[in-house]
Amino acid sequence: MAIAVDCHDVTKAFGTGDARVQALRGVTFAAAAGEMTLLVGPSGCGKTTLISAIAGMLTPDAGSIAVFGADLRKLSRGKLTAFRAKSVGFVFQQFNLLPALTATENASIPLRILGASAGEANRRAAVLLDRLGLAAHRDRFPDQLSGGQQQRVAIARALVHEPQLVVCDEPTASLDAQSGQAAMALLRDLAVRADRAVIVVTHDSRIFSFADRIAHMADGRIENVSIQDAEAA
Ligand SMILES: Nc1ncnc2c1ncn2[C@@H]1O[C@H](COP(=O)(O)OP(=O)(O)O)[C@@H](O)[C@H]1O
Ligand SMILES: [Mg+2]
């Protein structure tokens, strides 16, 4: 396997004194390019902390994280911001769409941040929305879309700039079973590519079948990793 994300002995604590919580206790973990890796485990075990560190949104206390060969510790603040903008796509549980923007405008945001013109960014976002089955909904605002449709817009936004790393934090937790399955099938179909790693945090066992690899996390550590035949999208 071509290693895309390589974590070694990553630790992170929040708070001080009596309020101190050791969220990560030495995580060693790798995710391969060309695969969808699920990160599963009980609430509070450190999944969001780990995926935030991998995405360059949170600095660990110790340990190393390399993403496609780049050691995140060695990046300056400016380079880390640039890494996030260019190389990472995010999908969140609550979709996090901007209410005043249409589906197309929401999906185009990463390209606008990278300097594309509105016309070019909207054109590329529209292509992706079409592939996600939202051609008729491109000009709608988030409150005019169902939860499943909003999550598909969020998937378009995560992929529009063709990032090397796609991270999803509980992407199906706000969806009914059918919409959750549909979102995962589309994510697999559109996001999994030979030169990209997709990491999905979840405790929704209904979507485990979409994974190539499942990393089981407990109490701030990865306990074991299982390989499986992913369900065809
Ligand atoms: N910003 C924060 N401040 C204080 N404690 C935090 C913060 N973020 C997470 N934690 C704590 O770290 C632990 C791991 O949290 P988290 O990574 O969110 O777990 P998960 O995503 O698996 O539910 C939990 O005990 C949580 O309360
Ligand atoms: Mg979480």
Short mmCIF file of N, CA, C and O in Angstrom, two decimals, residues 15 22 27 43 72-73 92 95 111 115 118 127 131 141 159 167 188 200:
data_model
loop_
_atom_site.label_atom_id
_atom_site.label_comp_id
_atom_site.label_asym_id
_atom_site.label_seq_id
_atom_site.Cartn_x
_atom_site.Cartn_y
_atom_site.Cartn_z
N GLY A 15 -6.71 21.26 28.10
CA GLY A 15 -6.93 21.76 29.46
C GLY A 15 -5.72 21.55 30.35
O GLY A 15 -4.71 20.97 29.96
N GLN A 22 -6.48 13.79 28.40
CA GLN A 22 -5.51 13.26 27.43
C GLN A 22 -6.31 12.64 26.28
O GLN A 22 -6.77 11.50 26.37
N VAL A 27 -0.87 7.82 19.18
CA VAL A 27 -1.53 7.19 18.03
C VAL A 27 -0.51 6.91 16.94
O VAL A 27 0.17 7.82 16.47
N SER A 43 -17.75 7.35 21.47
CA SER A 43 -17.72 8.80 21.65
C SER A 43 -16.67 9.16 22.70
O SER A 43 -16.56 8.51 23.74
N LEU A 72 3.96 17.63 8.86
CA LEU A 72 3.19 18.82 9.24
C LEU A 72 3.92 19.67 10.28
O LEU A 72 3.73 20.88 10.34
N ARG A 73 4.78 19.03 11.11
CA ARG A 73 5.52 19.80 12.13
C ARG A 73 6.46 20.81 11.49
O ARG A 73 6.82 21.79 12.11
N PHE A 92 -18.41 17.58 7.25
CA PHE A 92 -18.74 17.57 8.66
C PHE A 92 -20.13 16.97 8.89
O PHE A 92 -20.95 16.92 7.98
N PHE A 95 -22.91 19.44 8.14
CA PHE A 95 -22.79 19.97 6.78
C PHE A 95 -22.02 21.30 6.71
O PHE A 95 -21.21 21.50 5.82
N LEU A 111 -12.45 26.69 -4.14
CA LEU A 111 -11.79 27.23 -5.33
C LEU A 111 -11.64 28.75 -5.23
O LEU A 111 -10.63 29.31 -5.66
N GLY A 115 -8.28 31.25 -5.19
CA GLY A 115 -8.06 32.34 -6.13
C GLY A 115 -8.76 32.24 -7.47
O GLY A 115 -8.58 33.08 -8.34
N ALA A 118 -15.11 33.74 -9.79
CA ALA A 118 -16.43 33.22 -9.46
C ALA A 118 -16.97 32.36 -10.60
O ALA A 118 -17.54 31.29 -10.38
N VAL A 127 -20.45 21.21 -12.21
CA VAL A 127 -20.15 19.90 -12.79
C VAL A 127 -20.26 18.81 -11.71
O VAL A 127 -20.85 17.74 -11.91
N ARG A 131 -22.95 15.60 -11.01
CA ARG A 131 -22.56 14.20 -10.78
C ARG A 131 -23.14 13.66 -9.47
O ARG A 131 -23.33 12.46 -9.32
N PHE A 141 -30.94 27.43 -1.92
CA PHE A 141 -30.22 27.74 -0.69
C PHE A 141 -30.32 26.53 0.24
O PHE A 141 -31.23 25.71 0.10
N LEU A 159 -14.69 18.17 -2.47
CA LEU A 159 -13.96 17.57 -3.59
C LEU A 159 -13.63 18.55 -4.71
O LEU A 159 -12.82 18.24 -5.59
N VAL A 167 -11.21 14.33 4.45
CA VAL A 167 -11.55 13.88 5.80
C VAL A 167 -13.01 14.19 6.09
O VAL A 167 -13.51 15.26 5.77
N ARG A 188 -17.67 7.32 -1.95
CA ARG A 188 -16.77 6.27 -2.44
C ARG A 188 -16.53 6.42 -3.93
O ARG A 188 -15.41 6.37 -4.41
N VAL A 200 -12.73 8.56 7.00
CA VAL A 200 -14.08 8.86 7.48
C VAL A 200 -14.19 8.43 8.94
O VAL A 200 -14.01 7.26 9.27
#
